[in-house]
Short mmCIF file of N, CA and C in Angstrom, two decimals:
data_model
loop_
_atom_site.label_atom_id
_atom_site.label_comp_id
_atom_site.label_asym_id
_atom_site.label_seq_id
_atom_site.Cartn_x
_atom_site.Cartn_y
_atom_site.Cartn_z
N UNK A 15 0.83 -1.21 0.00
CA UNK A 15 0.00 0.00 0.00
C UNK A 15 0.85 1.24 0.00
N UNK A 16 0.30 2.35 0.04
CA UNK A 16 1.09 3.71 0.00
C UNK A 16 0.88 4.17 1.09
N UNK A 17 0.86 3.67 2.31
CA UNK A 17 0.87 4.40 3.40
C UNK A 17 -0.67 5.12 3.56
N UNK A 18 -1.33 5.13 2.98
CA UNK A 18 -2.69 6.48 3.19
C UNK A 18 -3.81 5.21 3.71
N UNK A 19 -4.24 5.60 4.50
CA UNK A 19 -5.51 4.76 4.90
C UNK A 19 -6.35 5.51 5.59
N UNK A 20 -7.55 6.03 4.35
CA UNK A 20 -9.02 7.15 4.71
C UNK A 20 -8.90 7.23 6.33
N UNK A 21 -9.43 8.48 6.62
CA UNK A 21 -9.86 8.68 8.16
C UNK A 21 -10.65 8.15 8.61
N UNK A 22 -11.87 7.55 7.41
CA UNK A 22 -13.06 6.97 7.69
C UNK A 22 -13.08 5.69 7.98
N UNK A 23 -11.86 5.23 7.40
CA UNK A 23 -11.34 3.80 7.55
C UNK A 23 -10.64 3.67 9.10
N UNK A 24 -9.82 4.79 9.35
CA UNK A 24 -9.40 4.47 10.96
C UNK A 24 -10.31 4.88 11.80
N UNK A 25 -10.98 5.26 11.52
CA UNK A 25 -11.87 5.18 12.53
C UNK A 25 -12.59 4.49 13.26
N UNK A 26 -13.46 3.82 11.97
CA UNK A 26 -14.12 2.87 11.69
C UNK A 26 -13.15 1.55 12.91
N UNK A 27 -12.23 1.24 12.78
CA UNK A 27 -11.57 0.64 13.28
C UNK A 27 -11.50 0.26 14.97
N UNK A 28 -11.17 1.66 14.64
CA UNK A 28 -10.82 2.63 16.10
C UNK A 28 -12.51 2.49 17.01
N UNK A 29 -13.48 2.04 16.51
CA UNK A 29 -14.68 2.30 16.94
C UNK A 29 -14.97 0.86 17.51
N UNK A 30 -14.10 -0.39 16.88
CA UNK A 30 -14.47 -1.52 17.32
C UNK A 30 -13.83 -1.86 18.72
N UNK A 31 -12.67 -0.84 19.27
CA UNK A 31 -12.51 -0.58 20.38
C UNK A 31 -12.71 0.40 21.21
N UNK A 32 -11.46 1.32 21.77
CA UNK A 32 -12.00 2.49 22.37
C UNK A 32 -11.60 3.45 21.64
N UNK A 33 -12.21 4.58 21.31
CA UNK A 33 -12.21 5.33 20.10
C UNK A 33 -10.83 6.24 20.32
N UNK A 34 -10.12 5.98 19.56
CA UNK A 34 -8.85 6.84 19.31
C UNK A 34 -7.89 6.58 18.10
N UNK A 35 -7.42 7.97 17.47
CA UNK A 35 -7.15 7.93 16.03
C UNK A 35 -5.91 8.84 16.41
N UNK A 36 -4.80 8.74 15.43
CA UNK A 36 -3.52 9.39 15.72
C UNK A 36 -3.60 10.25 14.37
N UNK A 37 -2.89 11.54 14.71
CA UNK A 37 -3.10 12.14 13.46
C UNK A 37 -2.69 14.11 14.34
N UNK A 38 -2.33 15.03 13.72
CA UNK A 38 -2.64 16.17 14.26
C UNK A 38 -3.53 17.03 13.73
N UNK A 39 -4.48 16.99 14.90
CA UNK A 39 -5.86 17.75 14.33
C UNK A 39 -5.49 18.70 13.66
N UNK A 40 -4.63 19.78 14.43
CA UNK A 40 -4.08 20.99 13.40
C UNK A 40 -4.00 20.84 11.36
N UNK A 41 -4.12 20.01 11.76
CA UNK A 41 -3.36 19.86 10.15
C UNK A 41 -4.48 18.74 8.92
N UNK A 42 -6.08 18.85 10.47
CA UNK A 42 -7.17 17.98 9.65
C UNK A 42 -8.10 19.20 8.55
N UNK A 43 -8.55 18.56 7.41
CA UNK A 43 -9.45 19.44 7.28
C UNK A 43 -11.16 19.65 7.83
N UNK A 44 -11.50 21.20 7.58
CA UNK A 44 -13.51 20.55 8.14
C UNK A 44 -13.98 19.88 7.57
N UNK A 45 -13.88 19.01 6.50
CA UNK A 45 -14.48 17.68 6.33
C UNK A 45 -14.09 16.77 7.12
N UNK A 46 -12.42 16.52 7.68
CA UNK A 46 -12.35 15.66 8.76
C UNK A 46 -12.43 16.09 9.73
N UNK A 47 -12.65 17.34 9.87
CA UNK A 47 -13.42 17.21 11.35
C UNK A 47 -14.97 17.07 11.92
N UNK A 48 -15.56 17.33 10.54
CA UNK A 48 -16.75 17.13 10.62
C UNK A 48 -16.63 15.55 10.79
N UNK A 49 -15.90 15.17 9.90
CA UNK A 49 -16.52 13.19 10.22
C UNK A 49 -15.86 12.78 11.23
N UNK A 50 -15.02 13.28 12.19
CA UNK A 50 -14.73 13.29 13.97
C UNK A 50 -15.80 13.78 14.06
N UNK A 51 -16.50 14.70 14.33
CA UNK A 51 -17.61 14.99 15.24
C UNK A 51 -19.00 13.80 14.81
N UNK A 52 -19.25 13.31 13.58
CA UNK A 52 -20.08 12.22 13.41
C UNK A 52 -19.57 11.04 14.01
N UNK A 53 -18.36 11.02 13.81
CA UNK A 53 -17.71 9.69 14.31
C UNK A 53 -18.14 9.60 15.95
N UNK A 54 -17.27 10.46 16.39
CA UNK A 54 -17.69 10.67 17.77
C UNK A 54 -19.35 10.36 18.41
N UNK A 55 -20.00 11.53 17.55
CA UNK A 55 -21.53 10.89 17.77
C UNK A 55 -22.03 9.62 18.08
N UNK A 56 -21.64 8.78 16.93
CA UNK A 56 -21.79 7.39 16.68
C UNK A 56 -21.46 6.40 17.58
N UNK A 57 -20.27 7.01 18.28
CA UNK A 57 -19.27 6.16 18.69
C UNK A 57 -20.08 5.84 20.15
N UNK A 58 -20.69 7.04 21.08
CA UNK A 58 -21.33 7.49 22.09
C UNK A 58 -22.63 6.61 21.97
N UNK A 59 -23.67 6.91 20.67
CA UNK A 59 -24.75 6.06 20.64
C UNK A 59 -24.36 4.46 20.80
N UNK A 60 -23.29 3.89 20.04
CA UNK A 60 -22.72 2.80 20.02
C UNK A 60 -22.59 1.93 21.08
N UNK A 61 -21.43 2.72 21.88
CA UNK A 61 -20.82 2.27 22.84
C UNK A 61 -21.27 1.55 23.63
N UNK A 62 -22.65 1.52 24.58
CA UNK A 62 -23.22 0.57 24.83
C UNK A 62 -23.16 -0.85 24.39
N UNK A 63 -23.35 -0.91 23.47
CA UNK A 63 -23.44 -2.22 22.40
C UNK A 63 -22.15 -2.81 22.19
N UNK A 64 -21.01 -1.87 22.05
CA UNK A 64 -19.72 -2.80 21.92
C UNK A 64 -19.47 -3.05 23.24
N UNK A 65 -19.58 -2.09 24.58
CA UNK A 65 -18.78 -2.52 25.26
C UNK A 65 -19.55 -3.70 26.51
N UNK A 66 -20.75 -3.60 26.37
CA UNK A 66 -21.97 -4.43 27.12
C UNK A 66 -22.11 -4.89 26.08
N UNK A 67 -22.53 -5.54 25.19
CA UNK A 67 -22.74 -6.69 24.48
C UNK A 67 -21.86 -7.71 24.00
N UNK A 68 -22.33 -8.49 23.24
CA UNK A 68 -21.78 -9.48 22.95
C UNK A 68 -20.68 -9.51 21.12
N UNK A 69 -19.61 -9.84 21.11
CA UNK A 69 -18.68 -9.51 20.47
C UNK A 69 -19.15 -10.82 18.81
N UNK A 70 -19.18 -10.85 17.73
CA UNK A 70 -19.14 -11.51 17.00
C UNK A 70 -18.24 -11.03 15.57
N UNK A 71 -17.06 -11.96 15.67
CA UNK A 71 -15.85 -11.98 14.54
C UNK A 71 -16.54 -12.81 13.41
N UNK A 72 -17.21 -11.77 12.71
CA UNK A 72 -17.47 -13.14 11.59
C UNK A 72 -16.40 -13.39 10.38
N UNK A 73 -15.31 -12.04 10.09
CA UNK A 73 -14.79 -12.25 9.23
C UNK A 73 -13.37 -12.47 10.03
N UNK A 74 -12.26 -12.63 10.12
CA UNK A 74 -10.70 -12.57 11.09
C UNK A 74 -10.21 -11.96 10.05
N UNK A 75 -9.22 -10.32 10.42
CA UNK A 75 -8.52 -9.48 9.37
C UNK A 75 -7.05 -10.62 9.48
N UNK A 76 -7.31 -11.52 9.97
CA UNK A 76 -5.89 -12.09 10.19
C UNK A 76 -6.06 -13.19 8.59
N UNK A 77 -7.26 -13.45 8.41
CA UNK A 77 -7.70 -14.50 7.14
C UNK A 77 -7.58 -14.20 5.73
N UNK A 78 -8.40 -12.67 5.84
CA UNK A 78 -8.56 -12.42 4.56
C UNK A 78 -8.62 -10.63 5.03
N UNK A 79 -8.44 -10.03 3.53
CA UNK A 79 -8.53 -8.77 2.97
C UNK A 79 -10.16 -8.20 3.12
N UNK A 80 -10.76 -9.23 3.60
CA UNK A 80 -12.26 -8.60 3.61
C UNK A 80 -12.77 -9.21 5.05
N UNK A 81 -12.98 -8.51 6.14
CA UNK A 81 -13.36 -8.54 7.53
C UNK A 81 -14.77 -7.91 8.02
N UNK A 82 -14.99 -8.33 9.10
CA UNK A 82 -16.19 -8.19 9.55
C UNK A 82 -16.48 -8.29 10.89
N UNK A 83 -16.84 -7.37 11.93
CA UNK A 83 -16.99 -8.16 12.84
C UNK A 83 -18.59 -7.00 13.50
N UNK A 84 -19.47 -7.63 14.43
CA UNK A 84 -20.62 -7.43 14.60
C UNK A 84 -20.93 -7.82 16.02
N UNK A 85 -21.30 -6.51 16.95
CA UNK A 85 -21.54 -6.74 18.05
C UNK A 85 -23.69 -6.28 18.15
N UNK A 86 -24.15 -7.14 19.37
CA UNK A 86 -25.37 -7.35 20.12
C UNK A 86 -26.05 -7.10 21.19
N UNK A 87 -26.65 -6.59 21.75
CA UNK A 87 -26.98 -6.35 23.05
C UNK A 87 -27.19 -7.49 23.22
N UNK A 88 -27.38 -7.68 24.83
CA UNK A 88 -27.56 -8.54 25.30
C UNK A 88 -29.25 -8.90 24.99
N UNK A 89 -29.56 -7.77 24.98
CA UNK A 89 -31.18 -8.56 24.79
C UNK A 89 -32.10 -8.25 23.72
N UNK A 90 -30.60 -8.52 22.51
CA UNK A 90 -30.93 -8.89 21.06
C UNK A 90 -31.24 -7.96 20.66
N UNK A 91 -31.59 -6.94 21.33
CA UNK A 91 -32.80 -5.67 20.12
C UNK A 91 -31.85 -4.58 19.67
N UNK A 92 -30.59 -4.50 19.83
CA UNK A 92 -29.63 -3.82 18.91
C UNK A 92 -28.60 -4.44 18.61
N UNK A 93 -27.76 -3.76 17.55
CA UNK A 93 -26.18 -3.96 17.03
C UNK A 93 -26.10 -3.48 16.23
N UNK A 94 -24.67 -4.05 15.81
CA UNK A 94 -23.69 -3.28 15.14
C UNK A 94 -23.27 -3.98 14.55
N UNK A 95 -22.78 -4.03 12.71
CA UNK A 95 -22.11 -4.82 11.97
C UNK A 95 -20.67 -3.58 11.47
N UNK A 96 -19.68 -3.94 11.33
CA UNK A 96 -18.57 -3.26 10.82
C UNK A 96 -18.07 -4.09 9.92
N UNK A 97 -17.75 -3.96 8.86
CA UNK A 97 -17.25 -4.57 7.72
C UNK A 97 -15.56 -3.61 7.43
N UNK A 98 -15.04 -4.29 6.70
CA UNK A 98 -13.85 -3.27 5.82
C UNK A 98 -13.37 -4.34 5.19
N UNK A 99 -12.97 -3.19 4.04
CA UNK A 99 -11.99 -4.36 2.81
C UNK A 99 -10.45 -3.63 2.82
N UNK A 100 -9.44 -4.32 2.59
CA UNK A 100 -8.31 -3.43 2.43
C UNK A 100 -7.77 -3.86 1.07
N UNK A 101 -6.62 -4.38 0.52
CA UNK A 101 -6.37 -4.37 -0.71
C UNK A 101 -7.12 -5.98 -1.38
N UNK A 102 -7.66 -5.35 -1.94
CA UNK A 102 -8.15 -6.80 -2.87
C UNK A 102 -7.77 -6.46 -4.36
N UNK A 103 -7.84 -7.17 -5.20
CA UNK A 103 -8.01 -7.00 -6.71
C UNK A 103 -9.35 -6.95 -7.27
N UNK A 104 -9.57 -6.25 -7.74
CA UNK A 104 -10.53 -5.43 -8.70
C UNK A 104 -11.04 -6.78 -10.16
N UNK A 105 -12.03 -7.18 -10.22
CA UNK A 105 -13.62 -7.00 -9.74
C UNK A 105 -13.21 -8.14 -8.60
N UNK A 106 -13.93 -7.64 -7.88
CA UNK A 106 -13.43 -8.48 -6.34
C UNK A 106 -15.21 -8.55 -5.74
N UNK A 107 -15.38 -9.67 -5.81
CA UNK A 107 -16.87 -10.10 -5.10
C UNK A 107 -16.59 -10.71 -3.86
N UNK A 108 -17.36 -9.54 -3.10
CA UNK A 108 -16.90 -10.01 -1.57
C UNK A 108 -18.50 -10.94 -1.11
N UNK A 109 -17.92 -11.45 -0.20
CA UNK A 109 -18.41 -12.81 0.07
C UNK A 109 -19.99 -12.46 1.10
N UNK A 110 -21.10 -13.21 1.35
CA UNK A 110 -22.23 -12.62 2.12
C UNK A 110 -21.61 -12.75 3.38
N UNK A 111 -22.29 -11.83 4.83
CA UNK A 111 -21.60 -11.71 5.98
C UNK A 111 -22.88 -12.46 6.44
N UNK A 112 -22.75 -13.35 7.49
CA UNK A 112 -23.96 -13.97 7.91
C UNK A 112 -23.40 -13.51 9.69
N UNK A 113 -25.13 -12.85 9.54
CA UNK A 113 -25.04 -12.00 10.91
C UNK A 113 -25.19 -13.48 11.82
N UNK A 114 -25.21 -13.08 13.32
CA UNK A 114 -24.66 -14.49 14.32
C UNK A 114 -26.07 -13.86 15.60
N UNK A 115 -26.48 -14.67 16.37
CA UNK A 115 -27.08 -14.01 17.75
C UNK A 115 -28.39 -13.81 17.75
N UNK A 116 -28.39 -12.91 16.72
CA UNK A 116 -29.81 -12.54 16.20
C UNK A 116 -31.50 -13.15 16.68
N UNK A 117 -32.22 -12.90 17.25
CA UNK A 117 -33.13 -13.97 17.98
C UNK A 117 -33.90 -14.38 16.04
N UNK A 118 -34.26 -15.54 16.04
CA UNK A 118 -34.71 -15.99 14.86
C UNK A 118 -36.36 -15.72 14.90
N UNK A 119 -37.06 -15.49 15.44
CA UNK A 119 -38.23 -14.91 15.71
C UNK A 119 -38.35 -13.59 15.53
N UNK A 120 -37.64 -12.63 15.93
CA UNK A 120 -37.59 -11.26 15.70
C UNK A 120 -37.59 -10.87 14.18
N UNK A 121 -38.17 -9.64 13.57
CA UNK A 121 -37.94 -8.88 12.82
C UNK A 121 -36.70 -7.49 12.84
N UNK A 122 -35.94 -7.47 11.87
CA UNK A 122 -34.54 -7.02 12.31
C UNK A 122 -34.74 -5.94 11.00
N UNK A 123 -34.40 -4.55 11.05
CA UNK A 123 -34.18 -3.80 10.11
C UNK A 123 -32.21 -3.63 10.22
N UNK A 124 -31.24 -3.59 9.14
CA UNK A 124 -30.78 -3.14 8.89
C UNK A 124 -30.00 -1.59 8.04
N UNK A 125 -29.09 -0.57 8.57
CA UNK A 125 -29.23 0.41 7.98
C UNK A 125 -28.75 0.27 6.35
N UNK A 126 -29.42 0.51 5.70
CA UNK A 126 -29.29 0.55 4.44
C UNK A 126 -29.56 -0.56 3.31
N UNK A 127 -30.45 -1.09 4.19
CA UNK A 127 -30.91 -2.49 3.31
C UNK A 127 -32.69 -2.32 3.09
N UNK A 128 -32.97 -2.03 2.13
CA UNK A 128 -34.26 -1.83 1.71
C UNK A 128 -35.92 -2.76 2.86
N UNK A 129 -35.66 -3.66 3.28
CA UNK A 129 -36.45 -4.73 3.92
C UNK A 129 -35.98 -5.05 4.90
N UNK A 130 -37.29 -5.32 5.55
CA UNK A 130 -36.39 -5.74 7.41
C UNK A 130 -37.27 -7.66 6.92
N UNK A 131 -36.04 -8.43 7.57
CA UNK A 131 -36.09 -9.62 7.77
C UNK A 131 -36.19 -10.10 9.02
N UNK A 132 -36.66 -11.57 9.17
CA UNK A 132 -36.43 -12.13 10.47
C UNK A 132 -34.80 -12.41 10.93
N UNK A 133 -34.51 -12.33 12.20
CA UNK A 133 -33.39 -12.58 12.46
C UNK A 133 -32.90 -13.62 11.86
N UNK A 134 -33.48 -14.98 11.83
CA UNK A 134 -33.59 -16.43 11.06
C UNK A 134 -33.18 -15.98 9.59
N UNK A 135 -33.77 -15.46 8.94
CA UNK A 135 -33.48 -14.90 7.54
C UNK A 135 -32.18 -14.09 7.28
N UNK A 136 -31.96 -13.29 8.23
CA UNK A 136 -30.49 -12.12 8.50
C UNK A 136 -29.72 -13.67 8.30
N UNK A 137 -29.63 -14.11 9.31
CA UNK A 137 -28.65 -15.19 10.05
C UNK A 137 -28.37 -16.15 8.47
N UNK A 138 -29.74 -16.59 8.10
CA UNK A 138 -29.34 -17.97 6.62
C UNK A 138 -28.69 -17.49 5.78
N UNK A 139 -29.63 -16.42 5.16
CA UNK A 139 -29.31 -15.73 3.59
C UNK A 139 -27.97 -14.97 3.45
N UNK A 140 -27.67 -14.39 4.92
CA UNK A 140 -26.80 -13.46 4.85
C UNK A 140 -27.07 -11.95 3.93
N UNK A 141 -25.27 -10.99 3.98
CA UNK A 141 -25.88 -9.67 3.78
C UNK A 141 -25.20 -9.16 3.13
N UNK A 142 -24.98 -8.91 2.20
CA UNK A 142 -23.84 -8.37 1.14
C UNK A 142 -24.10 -6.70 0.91
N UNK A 143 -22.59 -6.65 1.06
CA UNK A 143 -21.70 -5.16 1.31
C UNK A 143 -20.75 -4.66 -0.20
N UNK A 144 -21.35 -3.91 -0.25
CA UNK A 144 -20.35 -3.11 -1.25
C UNK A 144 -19.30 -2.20 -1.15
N UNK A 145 -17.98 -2.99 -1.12
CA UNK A 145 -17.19 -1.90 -0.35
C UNK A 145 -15.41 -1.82 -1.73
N UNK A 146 -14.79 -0.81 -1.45
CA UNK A 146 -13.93 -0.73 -2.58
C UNK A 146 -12.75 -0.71 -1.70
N UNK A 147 -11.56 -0.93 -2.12
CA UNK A 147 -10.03 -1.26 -1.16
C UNK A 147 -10.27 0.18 -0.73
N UNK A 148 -9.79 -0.33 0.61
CA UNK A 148 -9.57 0.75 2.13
C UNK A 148 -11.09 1.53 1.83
N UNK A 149 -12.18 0.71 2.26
CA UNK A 149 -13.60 1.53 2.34
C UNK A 149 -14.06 0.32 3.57
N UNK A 150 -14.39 1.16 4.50
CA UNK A 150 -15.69 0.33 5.49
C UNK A 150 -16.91 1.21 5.54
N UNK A 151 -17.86 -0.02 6.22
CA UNK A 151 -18.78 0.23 6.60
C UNK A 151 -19.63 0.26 7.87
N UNK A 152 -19.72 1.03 8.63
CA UNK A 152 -20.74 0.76 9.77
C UNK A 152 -22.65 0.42 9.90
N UNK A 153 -22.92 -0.35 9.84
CA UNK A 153 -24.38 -0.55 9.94
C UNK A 153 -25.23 -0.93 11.29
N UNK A 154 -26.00 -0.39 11.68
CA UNK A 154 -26.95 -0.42 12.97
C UNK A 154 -27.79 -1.39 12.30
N UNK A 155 -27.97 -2.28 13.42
CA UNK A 155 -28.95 -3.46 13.21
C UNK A 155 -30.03 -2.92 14.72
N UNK A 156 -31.41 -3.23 14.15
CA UNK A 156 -32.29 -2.65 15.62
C UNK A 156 -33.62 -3.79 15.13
N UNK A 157 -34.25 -4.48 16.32
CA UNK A 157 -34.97 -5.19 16.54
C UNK A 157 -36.20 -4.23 16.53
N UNK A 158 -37.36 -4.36 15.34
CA UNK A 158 -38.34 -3.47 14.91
C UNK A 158 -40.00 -4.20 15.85
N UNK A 159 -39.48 -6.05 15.69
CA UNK A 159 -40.56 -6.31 16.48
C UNK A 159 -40.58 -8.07 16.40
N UNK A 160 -41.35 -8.34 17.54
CA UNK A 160 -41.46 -9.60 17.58
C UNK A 160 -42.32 -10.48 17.16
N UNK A 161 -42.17 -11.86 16.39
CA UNK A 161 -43.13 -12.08 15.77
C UNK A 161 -44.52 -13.36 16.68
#
């Protein structure tokens, strides 16, 4: 690689633990500081969920170029999926992420996925991400209702 890896990408990172990014603000622009102050936001609504819930590695960055990992409350009705790709080769079809925990009875909306499914359905079919070298994604998973 060339050394550059998006802010959005360390962050992103930085969010699956305790939020901290190296860098001198002095020298960020207001677009990155605007996406620190979203980040931050996020990180606050989040936090609950990573640090009280339950942890799920579905992808290991130790395996492959395309990772994943997805945390739960304990009492199922939120989470968090984080995805990232780092160098792959181009056309590169990344693989479905099959969410884990999920109560299979529940109805589950994901952010940015047109239809809310049963957890059972999240969990089989799995969830495919569109992401390009050094791009992640954060997605809120929220329990809409029980069936």
């Amino acid at each position: 690689g060339n050394g550059f890896v998006p802010l959005e990408f360390r962050f992103h990172v930085s969010l699956c633990g305790s939020l901290g990014v190296g860098g001198n603000l002095l020298e960020w622009s207001d677009a990155d500081r605007d996406l620190a102050k979203r980040t931050i936001a996020l990180y606050k609504e989040l936090r609950p969920i990573i640090q009280l819930g339950d942890q799920y590695r579905l992808r290991s960055p130790e395996d492959s170029n395309f990772s994943a990992v997805q945390y739960l409350s304990k009492d199922k009705s939120a989470g968090v999926l984080f995805a990232f790709r780092v160098y792959l080769p181009d056309p590169a079809q990344l693989p479905p992420l099959y969410l884990r925990g999920l109560d299979p009875n529940a109805v589950y909306e994901i952010e940015g996925e047109s239809q809310t499914r049963s957890g059972l359905a999240w969990m089989r079919a799995g969830l495919s991400v569109e992401l390009h070298n050094l791009q992640s994604v954060v997605k809120r998973i929220r329990r809409v209702s029980s069936i």
